[in-house]
mmCIF file with all atom_site columns, C-alpha atoms in Angstrom:
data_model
loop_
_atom_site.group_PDB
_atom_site.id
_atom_site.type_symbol
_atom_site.label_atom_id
_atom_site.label_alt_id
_atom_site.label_comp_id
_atom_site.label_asym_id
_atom_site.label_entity_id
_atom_site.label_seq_id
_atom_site.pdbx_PDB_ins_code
_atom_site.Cartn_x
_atom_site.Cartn_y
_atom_site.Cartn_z
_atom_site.occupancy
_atom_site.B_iso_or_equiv
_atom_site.pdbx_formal_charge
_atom_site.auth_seq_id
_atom_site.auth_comp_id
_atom_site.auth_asym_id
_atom_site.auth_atom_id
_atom_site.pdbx_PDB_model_num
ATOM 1   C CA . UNK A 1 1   ? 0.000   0.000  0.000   1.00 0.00 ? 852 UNK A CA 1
ATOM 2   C CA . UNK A 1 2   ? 2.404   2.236  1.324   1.00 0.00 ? 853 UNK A CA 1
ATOM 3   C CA . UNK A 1 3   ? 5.236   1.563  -1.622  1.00 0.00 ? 854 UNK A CA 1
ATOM 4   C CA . UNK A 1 4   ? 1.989   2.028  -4.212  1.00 0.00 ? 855 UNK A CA 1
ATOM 5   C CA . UNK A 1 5   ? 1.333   5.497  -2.704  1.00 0.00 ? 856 UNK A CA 1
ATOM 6   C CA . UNK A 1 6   ? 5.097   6.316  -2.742  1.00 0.00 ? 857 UNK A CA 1
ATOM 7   C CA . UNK A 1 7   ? 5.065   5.318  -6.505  1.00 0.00 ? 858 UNK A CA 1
ATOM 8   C CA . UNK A 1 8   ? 1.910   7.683  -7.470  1.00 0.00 ? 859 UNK A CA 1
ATOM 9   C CA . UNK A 1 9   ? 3.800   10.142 -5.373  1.00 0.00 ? 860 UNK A CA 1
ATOM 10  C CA . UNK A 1 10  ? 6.417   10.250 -7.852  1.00 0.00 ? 861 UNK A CA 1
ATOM 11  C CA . UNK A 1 11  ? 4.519   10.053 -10.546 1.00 0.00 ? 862 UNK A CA 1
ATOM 12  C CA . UNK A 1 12  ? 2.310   13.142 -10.046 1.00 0.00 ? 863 UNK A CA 1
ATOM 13  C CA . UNK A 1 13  ? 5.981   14.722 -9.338  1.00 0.00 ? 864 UNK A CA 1
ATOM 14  C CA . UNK A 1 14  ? 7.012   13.993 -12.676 1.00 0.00 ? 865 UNK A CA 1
ATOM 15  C CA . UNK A 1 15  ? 4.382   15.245 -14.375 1.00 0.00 ? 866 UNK A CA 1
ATOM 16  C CA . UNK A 1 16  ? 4.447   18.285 -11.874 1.00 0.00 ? 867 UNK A CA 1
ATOM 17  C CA . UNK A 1 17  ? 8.170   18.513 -13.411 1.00 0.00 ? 868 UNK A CA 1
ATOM 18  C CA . UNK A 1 18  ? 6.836   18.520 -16.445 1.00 0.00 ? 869 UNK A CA 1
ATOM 19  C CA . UNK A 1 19  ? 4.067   21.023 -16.142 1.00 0.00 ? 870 UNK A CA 1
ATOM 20  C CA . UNK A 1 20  ? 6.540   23.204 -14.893 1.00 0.00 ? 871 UNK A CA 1
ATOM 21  C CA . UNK A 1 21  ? 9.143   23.401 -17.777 1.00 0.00 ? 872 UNK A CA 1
ATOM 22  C CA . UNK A 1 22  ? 6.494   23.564 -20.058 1.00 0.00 ? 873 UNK A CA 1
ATOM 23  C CA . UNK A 1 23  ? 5.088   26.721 -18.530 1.00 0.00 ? 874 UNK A CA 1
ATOM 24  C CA . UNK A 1 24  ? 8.685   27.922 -18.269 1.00 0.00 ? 875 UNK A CA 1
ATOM 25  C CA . UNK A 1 25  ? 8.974   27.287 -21.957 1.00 0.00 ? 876 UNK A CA 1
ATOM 26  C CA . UNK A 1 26  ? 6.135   29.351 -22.748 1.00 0.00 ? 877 UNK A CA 1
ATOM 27  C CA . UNK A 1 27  ? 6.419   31.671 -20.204 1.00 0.00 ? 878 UNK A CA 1
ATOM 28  C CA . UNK A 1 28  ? 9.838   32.677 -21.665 1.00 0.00 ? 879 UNK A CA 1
ATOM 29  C CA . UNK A 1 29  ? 8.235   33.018 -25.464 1.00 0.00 ? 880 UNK A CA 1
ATOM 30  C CA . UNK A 1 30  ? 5.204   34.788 -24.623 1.00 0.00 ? 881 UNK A CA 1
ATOM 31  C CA . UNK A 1 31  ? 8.126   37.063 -22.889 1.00 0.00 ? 882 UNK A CA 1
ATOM 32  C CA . UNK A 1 32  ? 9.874   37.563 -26.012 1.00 0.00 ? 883 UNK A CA 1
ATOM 33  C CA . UNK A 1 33  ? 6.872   38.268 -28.073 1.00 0.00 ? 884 UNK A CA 1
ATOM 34  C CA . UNK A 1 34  ? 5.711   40.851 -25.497 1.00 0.00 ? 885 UNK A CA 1
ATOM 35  C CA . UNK A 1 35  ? 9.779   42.696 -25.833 1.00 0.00 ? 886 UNK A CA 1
ATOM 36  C CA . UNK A 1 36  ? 9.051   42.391 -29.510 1.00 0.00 ? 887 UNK A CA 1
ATOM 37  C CA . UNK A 1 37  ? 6.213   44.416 -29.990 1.00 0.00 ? 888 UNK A CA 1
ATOM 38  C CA . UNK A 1 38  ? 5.972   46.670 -26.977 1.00 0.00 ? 889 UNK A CA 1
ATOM 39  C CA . UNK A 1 39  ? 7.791   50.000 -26.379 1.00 0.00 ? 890 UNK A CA 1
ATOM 40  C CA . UNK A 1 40  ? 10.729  49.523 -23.735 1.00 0.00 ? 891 UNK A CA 1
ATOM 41  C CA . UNK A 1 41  ? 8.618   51.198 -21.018 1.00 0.00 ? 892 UNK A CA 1
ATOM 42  C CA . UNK A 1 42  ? 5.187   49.120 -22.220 1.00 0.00 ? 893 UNK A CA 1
ATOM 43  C CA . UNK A 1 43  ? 7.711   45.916 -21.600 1.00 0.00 ? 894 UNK A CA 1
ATOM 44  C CA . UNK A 1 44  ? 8.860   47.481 -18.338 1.00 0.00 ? 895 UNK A CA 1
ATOM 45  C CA . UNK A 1 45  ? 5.325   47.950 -17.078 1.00 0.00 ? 896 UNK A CA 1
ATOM 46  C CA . UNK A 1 46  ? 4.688   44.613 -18.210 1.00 0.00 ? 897 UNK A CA 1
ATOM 47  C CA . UNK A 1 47  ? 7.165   42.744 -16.234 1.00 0.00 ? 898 UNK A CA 1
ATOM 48  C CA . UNK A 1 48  ? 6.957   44.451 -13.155 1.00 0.00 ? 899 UNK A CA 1
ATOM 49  C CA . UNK A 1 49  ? 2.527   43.788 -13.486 1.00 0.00 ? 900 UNK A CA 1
ATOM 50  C CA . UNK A 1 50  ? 4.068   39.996 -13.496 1.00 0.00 ? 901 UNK A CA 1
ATOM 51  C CA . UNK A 1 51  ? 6.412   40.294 -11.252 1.00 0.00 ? 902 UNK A CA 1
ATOM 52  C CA . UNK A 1 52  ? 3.554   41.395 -8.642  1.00 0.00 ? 903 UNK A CA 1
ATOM 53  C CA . UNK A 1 53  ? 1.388   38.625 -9.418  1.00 0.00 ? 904 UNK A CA 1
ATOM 54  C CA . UNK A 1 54  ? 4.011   35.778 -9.127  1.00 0.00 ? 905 UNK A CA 1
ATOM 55  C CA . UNK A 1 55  ? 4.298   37.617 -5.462  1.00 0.00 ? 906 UNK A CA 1
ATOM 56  C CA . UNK A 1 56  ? 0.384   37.207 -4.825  1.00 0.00 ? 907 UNK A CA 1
ATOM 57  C CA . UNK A 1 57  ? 0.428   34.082 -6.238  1.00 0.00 ? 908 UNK A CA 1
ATOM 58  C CA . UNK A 1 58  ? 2.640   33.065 -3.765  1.00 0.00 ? 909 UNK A CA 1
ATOM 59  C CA . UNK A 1 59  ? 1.390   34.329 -1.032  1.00 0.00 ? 910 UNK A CA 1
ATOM 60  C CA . UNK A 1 60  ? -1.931  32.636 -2.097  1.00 0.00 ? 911 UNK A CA 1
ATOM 61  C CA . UNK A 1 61  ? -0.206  29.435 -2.150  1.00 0.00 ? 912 UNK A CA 1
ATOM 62  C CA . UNK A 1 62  ? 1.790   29.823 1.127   1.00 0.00 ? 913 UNK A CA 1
ATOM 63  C CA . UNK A 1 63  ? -1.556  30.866 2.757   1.00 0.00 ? 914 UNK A CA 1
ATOM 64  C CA . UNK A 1 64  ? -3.280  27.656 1.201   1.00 0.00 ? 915 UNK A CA 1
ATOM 65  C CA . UNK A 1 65  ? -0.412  25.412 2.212   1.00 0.00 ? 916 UNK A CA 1
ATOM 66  C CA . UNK A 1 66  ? -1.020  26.406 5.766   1.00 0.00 ? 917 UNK A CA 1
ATOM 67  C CA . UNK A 1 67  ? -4.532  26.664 6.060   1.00 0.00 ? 918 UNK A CA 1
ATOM 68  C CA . UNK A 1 68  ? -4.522  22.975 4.576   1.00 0.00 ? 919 UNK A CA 1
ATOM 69  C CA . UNK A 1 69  ? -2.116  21.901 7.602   1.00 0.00 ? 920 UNK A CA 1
ATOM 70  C CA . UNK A 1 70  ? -4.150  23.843 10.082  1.00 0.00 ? 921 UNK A CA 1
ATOM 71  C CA . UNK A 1 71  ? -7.466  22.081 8.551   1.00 0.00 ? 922 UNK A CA 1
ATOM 72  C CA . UNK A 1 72  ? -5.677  18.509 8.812   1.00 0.00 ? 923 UNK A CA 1
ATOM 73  C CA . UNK A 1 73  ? -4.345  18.951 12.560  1.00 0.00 ? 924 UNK A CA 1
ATOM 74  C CA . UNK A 1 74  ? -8.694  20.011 13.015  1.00 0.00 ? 925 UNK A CA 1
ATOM 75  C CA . UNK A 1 75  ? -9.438  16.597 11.676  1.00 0.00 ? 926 UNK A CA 1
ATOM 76  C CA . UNK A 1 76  ? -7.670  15.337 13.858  1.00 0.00 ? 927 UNK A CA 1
ATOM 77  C CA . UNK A 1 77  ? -9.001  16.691 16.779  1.00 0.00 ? 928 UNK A CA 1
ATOM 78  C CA . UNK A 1 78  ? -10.835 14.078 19.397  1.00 0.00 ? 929 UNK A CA 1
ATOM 79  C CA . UNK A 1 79  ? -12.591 14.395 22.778  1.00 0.00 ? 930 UNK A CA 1
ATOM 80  C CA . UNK A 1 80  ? -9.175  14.034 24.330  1.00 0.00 ? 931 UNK A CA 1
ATOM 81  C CA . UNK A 1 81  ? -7.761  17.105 22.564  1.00 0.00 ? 932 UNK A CA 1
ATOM 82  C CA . UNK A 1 82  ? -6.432  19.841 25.207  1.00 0.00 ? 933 UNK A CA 1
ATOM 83  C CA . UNK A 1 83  ? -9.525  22.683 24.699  1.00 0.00 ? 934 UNK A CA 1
ATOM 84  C CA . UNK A 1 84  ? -6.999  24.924 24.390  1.00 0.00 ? 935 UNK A CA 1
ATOM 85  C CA . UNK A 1 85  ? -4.905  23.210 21.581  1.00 0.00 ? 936 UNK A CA 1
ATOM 86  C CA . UNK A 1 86  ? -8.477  22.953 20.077  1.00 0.00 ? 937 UNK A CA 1
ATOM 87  C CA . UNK A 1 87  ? -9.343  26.740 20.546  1.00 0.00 ? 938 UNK A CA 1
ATOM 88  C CA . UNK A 1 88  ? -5.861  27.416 19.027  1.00 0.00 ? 939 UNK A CA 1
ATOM 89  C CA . UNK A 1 89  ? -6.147  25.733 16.049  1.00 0.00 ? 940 UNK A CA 1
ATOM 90  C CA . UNK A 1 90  ? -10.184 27.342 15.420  1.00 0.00 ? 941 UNK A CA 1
ATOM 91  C CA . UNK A 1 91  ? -8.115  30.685 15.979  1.00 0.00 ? 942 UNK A CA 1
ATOM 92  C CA . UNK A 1 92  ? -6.032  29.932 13.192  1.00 0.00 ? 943 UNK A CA 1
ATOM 93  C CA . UNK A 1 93  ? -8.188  28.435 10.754  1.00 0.00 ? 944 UNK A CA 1
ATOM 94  C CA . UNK A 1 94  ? -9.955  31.506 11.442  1.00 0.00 ? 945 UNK A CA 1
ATOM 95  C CA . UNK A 1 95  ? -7.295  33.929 10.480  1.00 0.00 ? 946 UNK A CA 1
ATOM 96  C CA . UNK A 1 96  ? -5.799  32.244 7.582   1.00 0.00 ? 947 UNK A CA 1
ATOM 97  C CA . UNK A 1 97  ? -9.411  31.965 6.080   1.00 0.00 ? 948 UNK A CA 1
ATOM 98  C CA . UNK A 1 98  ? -9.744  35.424 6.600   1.00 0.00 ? 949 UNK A CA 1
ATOM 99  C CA . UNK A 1 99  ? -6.331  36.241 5.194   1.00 0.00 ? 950 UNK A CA 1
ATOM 100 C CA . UNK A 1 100 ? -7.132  33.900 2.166   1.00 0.00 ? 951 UNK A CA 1
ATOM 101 C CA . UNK A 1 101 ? -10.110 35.948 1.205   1.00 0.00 ? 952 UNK A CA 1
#
């Protein structure tokens, strides 16, 4: 079971690997099609608008990567759980919701 899910693991990597040079690929020809027919400051403009997004992209992601730990240590809450441990992790799903939106 465990070696199965260890192989699928990798496999989604690859293809993850994948995805990703093929978006780096086209992300550096849509690049040089935007330099080639846009004034110097038009291209300036242009990569500093991406620029920002990659950085709120990010920050999406690292907010989603937390939120989704925070949402697994809720599941597995039980009866036993210290209430405060509980309350702490309510406060956080909380604010990273809130932050997310």
């Amino acid at each position: 079971q465990r070696a199965q899910s260890l192989e699928q693991l990798r496999e989604e990597r690859e293809l993850l690997l994948s995805d990703l040079q093929e978006n780096c690929s086209q992300g550096s020809e849509l690049e040089a099609v935007v330099k080639g027919v846009c004034k110097p400051n038009e291209y300036d403009r242009y990569m500093m608008f991406i620029g920002d997004l990659e950085k709120v992209i990010n920050l999406l992601l690292c907010l989603s990567m937390r939120l989704a730990r925070v949402e697994h240590a809720r599941s597995r809450v039980t009866d036993d759980t210290d209430a405060e441990e509980r309350q702490s992790l309510n406060e956080r799903h909380n604010l990273l919701t809130r932050s997310e939106e």
